[in-house]
Short mmCIF file of C-alpha atoms and ligand atoms in Angstrom, two decimals:
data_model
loop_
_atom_site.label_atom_id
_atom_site.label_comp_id
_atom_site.label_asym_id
_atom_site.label_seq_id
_atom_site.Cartn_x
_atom_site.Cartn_y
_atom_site.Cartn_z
CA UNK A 1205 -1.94 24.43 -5.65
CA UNK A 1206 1.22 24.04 -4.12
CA UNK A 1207 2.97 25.64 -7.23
CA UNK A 1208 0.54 28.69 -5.91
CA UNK A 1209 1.66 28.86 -2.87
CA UNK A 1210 5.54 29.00 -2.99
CA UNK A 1211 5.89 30.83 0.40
CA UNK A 1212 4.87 27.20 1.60
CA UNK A 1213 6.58 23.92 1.95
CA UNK A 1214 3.76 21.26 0.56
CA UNK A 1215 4.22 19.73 4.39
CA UNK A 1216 2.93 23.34 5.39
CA UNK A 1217 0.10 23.32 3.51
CA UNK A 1218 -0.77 19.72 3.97
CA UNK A 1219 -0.79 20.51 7.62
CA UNK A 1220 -3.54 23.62 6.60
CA UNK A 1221 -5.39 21.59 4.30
CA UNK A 1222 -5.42 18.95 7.56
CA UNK A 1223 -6.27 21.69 9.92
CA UNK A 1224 -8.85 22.67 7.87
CA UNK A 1225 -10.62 19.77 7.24
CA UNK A 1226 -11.46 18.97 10.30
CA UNK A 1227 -14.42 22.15 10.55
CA UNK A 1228 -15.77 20.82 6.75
CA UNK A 1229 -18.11 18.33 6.06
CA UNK A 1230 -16.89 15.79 2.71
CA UNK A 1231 -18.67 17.63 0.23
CA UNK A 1232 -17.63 21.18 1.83
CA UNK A 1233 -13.98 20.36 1.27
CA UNK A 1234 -14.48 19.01 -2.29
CA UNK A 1235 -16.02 21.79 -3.06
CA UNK A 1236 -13.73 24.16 -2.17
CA UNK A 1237 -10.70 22.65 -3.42
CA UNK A 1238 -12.66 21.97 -6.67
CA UNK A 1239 -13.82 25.95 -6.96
CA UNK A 1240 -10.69 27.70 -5.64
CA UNK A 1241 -9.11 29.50 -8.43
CA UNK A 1242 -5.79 29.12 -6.26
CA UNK A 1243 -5.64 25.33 -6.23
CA UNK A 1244 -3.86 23.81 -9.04
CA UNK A 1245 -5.05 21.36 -11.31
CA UNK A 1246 -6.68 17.92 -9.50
CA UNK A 1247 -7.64 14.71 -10.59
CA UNK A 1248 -10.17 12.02 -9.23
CA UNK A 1249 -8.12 8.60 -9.40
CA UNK A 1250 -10.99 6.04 -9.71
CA UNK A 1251 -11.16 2.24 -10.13
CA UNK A 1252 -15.01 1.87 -10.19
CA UNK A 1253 -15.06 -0.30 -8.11
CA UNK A 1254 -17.47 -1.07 -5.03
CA UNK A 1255 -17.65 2.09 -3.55
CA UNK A 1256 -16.24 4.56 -6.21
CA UNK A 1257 -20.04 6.03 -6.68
CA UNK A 1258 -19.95 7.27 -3.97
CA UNK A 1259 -16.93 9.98 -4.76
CA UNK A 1260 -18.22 10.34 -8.54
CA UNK A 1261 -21.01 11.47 -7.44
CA UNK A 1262 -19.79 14.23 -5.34
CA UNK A 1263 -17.61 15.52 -7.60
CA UNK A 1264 -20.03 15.59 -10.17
CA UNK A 1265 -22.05 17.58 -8.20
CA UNK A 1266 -19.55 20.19 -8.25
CA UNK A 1267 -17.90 20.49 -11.20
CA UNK A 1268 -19.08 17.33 -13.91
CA UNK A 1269 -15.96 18.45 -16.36
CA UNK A 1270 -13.57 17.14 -13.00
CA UNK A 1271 -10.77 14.87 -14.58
CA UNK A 1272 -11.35 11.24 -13.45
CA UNK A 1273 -8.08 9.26 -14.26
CA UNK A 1274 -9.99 5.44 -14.13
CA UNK A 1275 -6.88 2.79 -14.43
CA UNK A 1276 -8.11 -0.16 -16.79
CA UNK A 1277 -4.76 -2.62 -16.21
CA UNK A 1278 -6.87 -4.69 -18.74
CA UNK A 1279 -7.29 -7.20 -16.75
CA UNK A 1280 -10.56 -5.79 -15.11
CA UNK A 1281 -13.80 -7.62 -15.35
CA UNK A 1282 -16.45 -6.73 -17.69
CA UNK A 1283 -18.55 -6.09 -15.25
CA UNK A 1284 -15.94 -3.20 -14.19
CA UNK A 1285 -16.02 -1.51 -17.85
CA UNK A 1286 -19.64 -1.48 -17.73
CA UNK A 1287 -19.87 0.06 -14.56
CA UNK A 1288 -17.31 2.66 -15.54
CA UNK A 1289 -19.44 3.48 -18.91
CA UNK A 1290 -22.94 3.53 -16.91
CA UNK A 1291 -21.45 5.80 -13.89
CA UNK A 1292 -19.65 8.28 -16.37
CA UNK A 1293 -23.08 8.31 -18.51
CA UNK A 1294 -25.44 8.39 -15.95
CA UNK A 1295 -23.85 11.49 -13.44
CA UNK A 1296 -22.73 13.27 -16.57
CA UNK A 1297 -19.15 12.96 -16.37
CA UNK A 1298 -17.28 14.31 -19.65
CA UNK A 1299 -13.41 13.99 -18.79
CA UNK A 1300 -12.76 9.97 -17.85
CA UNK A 1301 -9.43 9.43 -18.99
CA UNK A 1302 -9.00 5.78 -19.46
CA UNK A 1303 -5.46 4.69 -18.76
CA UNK A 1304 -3.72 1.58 -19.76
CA UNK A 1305 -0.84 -0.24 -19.59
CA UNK A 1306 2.60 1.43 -22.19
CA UNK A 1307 2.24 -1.22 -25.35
CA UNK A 1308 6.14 -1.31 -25.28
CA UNK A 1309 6.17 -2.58 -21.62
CA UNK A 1310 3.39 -5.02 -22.00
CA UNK A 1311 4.71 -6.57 -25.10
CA UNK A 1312 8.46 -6.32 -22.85
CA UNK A 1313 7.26 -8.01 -19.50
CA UNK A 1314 4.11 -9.30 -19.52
CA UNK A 1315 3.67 -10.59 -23.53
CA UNK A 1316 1.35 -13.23 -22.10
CA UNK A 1317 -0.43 -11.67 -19.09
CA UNK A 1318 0.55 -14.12 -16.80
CA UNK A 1319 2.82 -12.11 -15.15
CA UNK A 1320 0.21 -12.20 -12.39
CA UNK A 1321 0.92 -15.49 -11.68
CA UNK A 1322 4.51 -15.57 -9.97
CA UNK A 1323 4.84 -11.69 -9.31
CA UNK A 1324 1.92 -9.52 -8.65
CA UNK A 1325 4.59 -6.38 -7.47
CA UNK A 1326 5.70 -6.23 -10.96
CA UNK A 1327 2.67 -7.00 -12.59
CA UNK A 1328 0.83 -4.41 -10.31
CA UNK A 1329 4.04 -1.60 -10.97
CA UNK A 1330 3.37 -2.21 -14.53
CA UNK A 1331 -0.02 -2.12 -15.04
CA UNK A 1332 -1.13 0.20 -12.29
CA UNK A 1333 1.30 2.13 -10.46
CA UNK A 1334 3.67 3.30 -13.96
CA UNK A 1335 0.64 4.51 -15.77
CA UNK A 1336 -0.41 6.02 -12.76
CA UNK A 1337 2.34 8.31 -12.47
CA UNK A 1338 2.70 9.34 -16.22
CA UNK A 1339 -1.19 10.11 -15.86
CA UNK A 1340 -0.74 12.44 -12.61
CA UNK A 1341 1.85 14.34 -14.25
CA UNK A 1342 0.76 18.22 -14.41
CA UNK A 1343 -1.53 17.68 -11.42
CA UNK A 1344 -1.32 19.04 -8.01
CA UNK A 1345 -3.57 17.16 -5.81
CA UNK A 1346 -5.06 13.63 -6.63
CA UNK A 1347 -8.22 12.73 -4.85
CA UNK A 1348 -8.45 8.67 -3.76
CA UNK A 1349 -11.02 6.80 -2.61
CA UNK A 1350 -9.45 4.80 0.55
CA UNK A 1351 -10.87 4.98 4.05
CA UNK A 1352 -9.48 4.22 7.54
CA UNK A 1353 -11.90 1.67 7.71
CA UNK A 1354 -10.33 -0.52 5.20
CA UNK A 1355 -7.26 -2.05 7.63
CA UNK A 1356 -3.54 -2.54 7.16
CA UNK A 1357 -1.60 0.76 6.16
CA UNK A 1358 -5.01 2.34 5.37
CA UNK A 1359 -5.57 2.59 9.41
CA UNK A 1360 -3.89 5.55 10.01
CA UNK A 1361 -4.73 7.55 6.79
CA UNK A 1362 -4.62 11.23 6.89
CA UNK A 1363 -7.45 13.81 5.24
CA UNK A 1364 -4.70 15.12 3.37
CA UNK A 1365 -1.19 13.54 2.68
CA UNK A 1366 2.18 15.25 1.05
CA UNK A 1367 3.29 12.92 -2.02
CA UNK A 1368 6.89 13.02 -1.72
CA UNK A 1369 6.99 16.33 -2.19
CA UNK A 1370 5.26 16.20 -5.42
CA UNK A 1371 1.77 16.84 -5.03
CA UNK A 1372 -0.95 16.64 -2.36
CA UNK A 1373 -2.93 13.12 -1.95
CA UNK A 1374 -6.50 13.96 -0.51
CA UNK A 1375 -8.57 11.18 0.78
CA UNK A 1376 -11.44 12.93 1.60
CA UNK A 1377 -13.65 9.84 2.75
CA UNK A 1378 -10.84 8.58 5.15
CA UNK A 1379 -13.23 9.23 7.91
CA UNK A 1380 -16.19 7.23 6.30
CA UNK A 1381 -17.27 3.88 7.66
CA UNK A 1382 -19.38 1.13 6.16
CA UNK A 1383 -22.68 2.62 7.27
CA UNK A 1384 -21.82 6.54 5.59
CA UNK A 1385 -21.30 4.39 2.34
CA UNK A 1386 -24.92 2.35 2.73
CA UNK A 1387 -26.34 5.46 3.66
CA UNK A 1388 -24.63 7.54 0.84
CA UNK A 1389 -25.82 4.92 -1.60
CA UNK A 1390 -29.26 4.46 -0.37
CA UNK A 1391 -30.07 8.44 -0.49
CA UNK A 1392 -29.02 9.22 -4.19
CA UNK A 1393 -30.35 6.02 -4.98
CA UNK A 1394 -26.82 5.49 -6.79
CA UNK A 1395 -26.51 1.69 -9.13
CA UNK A 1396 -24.15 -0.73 -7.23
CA UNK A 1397 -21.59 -2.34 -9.27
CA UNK A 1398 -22.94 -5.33 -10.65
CA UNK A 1399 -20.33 -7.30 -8.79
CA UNK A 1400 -21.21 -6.79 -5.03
CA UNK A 1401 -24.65 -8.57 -5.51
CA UNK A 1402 -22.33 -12.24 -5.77
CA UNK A 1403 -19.88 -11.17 -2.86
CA UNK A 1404 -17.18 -8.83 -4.55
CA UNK A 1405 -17.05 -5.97 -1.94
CA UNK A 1406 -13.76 -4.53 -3.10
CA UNK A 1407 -13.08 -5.12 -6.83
CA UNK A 1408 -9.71 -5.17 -8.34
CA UNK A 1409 -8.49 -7.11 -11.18
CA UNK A 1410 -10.07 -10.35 -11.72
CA UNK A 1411 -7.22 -12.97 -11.47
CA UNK A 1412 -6.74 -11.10 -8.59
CA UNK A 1413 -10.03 -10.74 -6.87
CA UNK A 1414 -12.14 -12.68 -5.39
CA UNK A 1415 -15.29 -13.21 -3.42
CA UNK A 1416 -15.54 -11.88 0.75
CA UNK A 1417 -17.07 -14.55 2.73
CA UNK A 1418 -19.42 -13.11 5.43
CA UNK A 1419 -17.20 -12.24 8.74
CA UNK A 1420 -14.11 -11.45 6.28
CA UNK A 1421 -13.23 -8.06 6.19
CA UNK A 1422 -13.34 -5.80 2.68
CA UNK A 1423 -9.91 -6.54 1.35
CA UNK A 1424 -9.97 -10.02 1.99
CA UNK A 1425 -11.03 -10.75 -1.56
CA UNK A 1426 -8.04 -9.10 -3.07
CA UNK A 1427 -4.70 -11.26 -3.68
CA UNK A 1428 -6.31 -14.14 -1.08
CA UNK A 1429 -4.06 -16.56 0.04
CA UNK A 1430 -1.17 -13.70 -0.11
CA UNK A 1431 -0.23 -11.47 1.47
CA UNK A 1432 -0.01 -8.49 -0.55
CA UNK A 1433 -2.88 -6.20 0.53
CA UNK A 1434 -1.92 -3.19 -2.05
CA UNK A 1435 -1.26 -2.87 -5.31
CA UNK A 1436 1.25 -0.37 -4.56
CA UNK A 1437 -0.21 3.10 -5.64
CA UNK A 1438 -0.81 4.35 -2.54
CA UNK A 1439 2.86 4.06 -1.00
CA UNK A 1440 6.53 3.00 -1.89
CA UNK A 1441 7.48 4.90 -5.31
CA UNK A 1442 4.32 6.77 -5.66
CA UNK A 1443 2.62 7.18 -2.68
CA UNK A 1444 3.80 8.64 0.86
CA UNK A 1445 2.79 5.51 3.23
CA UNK A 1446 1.37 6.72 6.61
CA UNK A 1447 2.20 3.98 8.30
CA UNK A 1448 5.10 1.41 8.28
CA UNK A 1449 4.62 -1.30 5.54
CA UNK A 1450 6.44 -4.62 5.73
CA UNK A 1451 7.98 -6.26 2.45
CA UNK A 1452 8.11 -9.97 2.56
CA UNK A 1453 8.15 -12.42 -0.89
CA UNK A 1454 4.47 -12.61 -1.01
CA UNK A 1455 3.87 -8.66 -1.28
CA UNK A 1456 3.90 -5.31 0.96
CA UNK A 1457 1.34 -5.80 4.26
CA UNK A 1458 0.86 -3.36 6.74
CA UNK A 1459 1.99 -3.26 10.27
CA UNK A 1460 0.86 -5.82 12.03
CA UNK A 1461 3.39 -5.70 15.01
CA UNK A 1462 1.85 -6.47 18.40
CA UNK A 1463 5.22 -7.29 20.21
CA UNK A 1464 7.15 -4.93 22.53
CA UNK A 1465 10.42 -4.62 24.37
CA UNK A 1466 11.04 -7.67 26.79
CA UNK A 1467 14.56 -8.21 28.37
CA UNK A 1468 16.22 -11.07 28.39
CA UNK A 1469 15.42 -11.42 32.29
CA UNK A 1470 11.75 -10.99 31.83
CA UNK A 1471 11.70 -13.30 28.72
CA UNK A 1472 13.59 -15.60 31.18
CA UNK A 1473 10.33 -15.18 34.04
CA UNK A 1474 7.64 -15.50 31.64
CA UNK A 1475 5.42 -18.22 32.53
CA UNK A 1476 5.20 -20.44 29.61
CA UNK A 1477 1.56 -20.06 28.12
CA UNK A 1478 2.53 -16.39 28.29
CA UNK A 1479 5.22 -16.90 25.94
CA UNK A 1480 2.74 -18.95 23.29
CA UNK A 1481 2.77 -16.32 20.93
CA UNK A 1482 5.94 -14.43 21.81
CA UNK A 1483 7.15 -11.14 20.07
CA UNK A 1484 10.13 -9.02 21.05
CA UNK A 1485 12.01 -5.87 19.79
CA UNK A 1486 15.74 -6.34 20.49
CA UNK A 1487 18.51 -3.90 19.88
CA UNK A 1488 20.89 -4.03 17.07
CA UNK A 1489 23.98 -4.48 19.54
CA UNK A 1490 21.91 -7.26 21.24
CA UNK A 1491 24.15 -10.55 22.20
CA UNK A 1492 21.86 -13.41 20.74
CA UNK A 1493 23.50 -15.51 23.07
CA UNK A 1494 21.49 -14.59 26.25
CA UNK A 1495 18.50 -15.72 24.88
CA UNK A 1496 19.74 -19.22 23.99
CA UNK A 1497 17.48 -20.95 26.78
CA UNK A 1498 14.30 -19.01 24.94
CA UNK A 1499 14.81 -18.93 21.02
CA UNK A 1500 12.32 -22.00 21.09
CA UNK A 1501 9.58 -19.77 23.34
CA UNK A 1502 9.34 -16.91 20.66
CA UNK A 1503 7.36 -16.72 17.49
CA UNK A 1504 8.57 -13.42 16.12
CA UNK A 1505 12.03 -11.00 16.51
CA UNK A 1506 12.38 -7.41 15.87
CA UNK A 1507 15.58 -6.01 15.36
CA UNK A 1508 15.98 -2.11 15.59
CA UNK A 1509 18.38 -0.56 13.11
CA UNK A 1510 18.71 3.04 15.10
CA UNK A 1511 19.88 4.17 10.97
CA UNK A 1512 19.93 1.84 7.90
CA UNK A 1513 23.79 2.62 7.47
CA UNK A 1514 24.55 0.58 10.84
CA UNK A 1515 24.73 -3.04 9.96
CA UNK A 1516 24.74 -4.54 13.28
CA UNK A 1517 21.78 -6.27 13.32
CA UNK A 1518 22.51 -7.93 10.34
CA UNK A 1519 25.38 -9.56 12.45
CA UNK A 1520 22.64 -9.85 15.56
CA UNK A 1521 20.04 -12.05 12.44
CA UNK A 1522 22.98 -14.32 11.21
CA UNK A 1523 23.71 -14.89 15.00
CA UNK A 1524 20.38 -15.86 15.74
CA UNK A 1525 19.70 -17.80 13.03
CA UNK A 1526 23.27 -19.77 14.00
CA UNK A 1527 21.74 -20.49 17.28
CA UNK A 1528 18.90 -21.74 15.75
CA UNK A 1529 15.90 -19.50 15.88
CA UNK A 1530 13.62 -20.96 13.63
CA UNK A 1531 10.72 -17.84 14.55
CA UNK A 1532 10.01 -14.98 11.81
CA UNK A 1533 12.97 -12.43 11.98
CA UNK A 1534 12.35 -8.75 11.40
CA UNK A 1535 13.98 -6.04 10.31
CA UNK A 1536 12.93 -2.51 11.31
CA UNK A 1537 14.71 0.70 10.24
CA UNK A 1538 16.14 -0.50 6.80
CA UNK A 1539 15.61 0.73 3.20
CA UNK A 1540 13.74 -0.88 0.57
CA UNK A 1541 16.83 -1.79 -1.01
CA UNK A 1542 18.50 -3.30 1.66
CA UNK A 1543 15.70 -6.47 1.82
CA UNK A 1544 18.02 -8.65 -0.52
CA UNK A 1545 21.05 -8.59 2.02
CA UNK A 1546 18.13 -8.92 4.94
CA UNK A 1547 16.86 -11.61 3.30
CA UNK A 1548 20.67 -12.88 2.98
CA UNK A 1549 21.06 -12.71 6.54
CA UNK A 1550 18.23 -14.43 7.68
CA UNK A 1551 15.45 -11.56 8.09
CA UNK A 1552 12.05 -12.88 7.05
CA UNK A 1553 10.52 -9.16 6.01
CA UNK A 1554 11.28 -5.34 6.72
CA UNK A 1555 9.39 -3.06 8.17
CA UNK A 1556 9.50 0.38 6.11
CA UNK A 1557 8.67 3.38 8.04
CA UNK A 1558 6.66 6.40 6.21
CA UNK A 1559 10.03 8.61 6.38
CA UNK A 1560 12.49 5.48 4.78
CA UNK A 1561 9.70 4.57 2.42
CA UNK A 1562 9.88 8.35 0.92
CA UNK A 1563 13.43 8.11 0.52
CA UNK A 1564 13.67 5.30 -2.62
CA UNK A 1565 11.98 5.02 -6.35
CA UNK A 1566 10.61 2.51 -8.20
CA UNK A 1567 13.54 0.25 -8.73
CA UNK A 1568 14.04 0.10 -5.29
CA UNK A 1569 11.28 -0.92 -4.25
CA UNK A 1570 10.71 -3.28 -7.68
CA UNK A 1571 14.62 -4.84 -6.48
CA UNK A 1572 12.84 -6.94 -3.37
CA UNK A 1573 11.14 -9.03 -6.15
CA UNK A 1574 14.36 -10.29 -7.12
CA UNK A 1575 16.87 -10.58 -3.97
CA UNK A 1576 17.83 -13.83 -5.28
CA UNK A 1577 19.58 -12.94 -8.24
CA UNK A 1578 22.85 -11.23 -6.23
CA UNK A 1579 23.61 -14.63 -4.53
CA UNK A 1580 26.40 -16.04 -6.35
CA UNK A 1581 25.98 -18.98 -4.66
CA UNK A 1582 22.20 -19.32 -5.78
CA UNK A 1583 23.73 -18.41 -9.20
CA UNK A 1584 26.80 -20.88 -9.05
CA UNK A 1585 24.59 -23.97 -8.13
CA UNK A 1586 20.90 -23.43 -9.56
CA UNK A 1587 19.58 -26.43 -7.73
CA UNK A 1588 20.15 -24.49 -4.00
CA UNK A 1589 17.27 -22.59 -5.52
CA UNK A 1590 14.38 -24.29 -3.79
CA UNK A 1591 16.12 -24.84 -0.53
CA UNK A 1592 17.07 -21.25 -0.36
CA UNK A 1593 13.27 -19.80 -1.78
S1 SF4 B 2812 -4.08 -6.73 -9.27
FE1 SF4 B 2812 -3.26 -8.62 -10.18
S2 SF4 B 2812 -3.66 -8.54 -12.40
FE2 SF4 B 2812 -4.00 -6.47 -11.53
S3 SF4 B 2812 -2.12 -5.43 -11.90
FE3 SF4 B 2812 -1.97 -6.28 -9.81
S4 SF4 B 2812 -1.09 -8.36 -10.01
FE4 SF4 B 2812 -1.67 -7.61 -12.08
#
């Protein structure tokens, strides 16, 4: 599509596509991006998992011969690759592509498969988000399966999204909540992966996946105990986030910031039960200093780079961390590749907006996995290695 529309920047006719799908029902807009003549070629990426039916079944309604790209990392359950076969079989699907991992890379970084174990962003870039790309190449829109309903970066999610400037993400049951799905289900009488029946409501890779306990939300099950909550797909290299995404260790999270501005006076008048569960945004030019008598009241700090080029606040993090701020420390404003000399300074995480995240590839964002390995003191003296992890 947008290579049939060159009068158009793909922001322009994201903003259309947007425009326009607010008058269409689900299935209307499928259908006519499905049936135009004018769009280019577009692909249904699918993990058949809990809810995928749901979207098979639509576009199999419209047009069975649809290409479904269905990413098989090989580490799936069986229960997955049954699904996947019953589903295709049963709405008549004849293009599924399955898509695995490159042989050469597997056998390269992850011989064993236990790359899992001590880093899922690698493990994930390998098995899902590398194949992913190679697989989208020739098409112009991709069609996922996330909702707003989901949480964490998925909150904000747009009908249609611009993929840096490569193709056009459509999430065309962004909108949906839990009940459209029951109902969805429940009408076409569509089969439930076998999964959900013992407590898998979102299903991902199995040493990765696990059970939701009633109260939890959907995603809770996926990489528990860290927290990662995406594989990566859907932002960094190969996916325009919507929202800002913080890198830590553990994984990318959304946004959970609930802070805002205080000055140092008003920090300094805060009764203290107010200041329990303190967060504050402070400037990069900020003198640490004036909040000696407080470091101790607040749990989390948020220090604005006003551009990633201006490394002031790196000075403001070592400074705080002198004084003896023992709180989390964020960084907002930086690039992905700037989270090992955060990290160096004393920043806990980064938060990424939409606009920085667009701006890096792969190795980029792949580089936070291993900040470690440019600090020659780390590399001088190996035993500093747990006291500095
Ligand atoms: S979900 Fe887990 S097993 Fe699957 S690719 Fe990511 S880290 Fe690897």
């Amino acid at each position: 599509m947008p290579l049939e529309y060159p009068e158009l920047s793909l922001d322009d006719r994201v903003a259309q596509l947007n425009k326009r799908g607010r008058f269409l029902t689900t299935q209307e807009m499928l259908g006519q991006l499905l049936e135009d003549p004018g769009c280019g070629p577009i692909a249904l990426v699918s993990s058949f998992g809990a809810e995928s039916a749901v979207l098979l079944h639509m576009i199999a309604q419209i047009y069975t011969a649809t290409p479904v790209i269905f990413l098989d990392t090989e580490m799936l359950f069986a229960e997955t690759i049954e699904y996947q076969q019953l589903l295709a079989q049963k709405f008549g699907l004849s293009d599924v592509r399955r898509i695995t991992p490159a042989r050469a890379a597997l056998f390269e970084r992850d011989s064993e498969n236990l790359l899992h174990r001590h880093n899922r962003d690698a493990c994930c870039a390998l098995r899902k988000s590398e194949p992913l790309e190679k697989a989208l190449k020739g098409f112009d829109i991709w069609i996922s399966g996330r909702k707003r309903f989901q949480g964490g970066v998925r909150k904000a999610l747009a009908l249609f999204e611009n993929e840096q400037d490569q193709r056009i993400k459509f999430n065309p049951l962004a909108g949906w909540d839990r009940a459209d799905i029951a109902a969805y289900f429940a009408r076409h009488d569509l089969p439930r992966h076998p999964l959900v029946s013992r407590g898998f409501r979102s299903i991902g890779c199995a040493p990765c996946t696990t059970p939701v306990r009633p109260g939890e939300d959907e995603r809770a099950g996926r990489w528990r105990g860290a927290e990662k909550t995406e594989c990566g797909i859907h932002f960094g290299p190969q996916g325009a986030a919507t929202a800002n995404v913080v890198m830590r260790d553990s994984g990318f999270a959304g946004d959970d910031w609930q802070g805002g501005f205080h000055d140092v006076e008003e920090i300094a008048n805060l009764p203290l039960a107010e200041t329990a569960a303190l967060a504050i945004d402070l400037p990069n030019d900020f003198d640490a200093t004036a909040l000696l008598a407080h470091l101790h009241e607040i749990d989390l700090v948020r220090v604005n780079f006003p551009a990633f080029n201006d490394g002031r606040g790196f000075s403001l993090a070592r400074q705080l961390r002198l004084l003896g701020f023992c709180g989390r420390l964020r960084a907002k404003g930086l690039l992905a590749d700037q989270y090992a000399m955060a990290r160096r300074c004393g920043f806990d995480e980064v938060e990424i907006s939409p606009e920085l995240a667009a701006r890096q590839d792969e190795p980029q964002w792949l580089a936070r996995a291993n900040w470690q390995a440019g600090n020659y003191q780390q590399r001088l003296n190996p035993a500093m290695q747990t006291s500095l992890a």
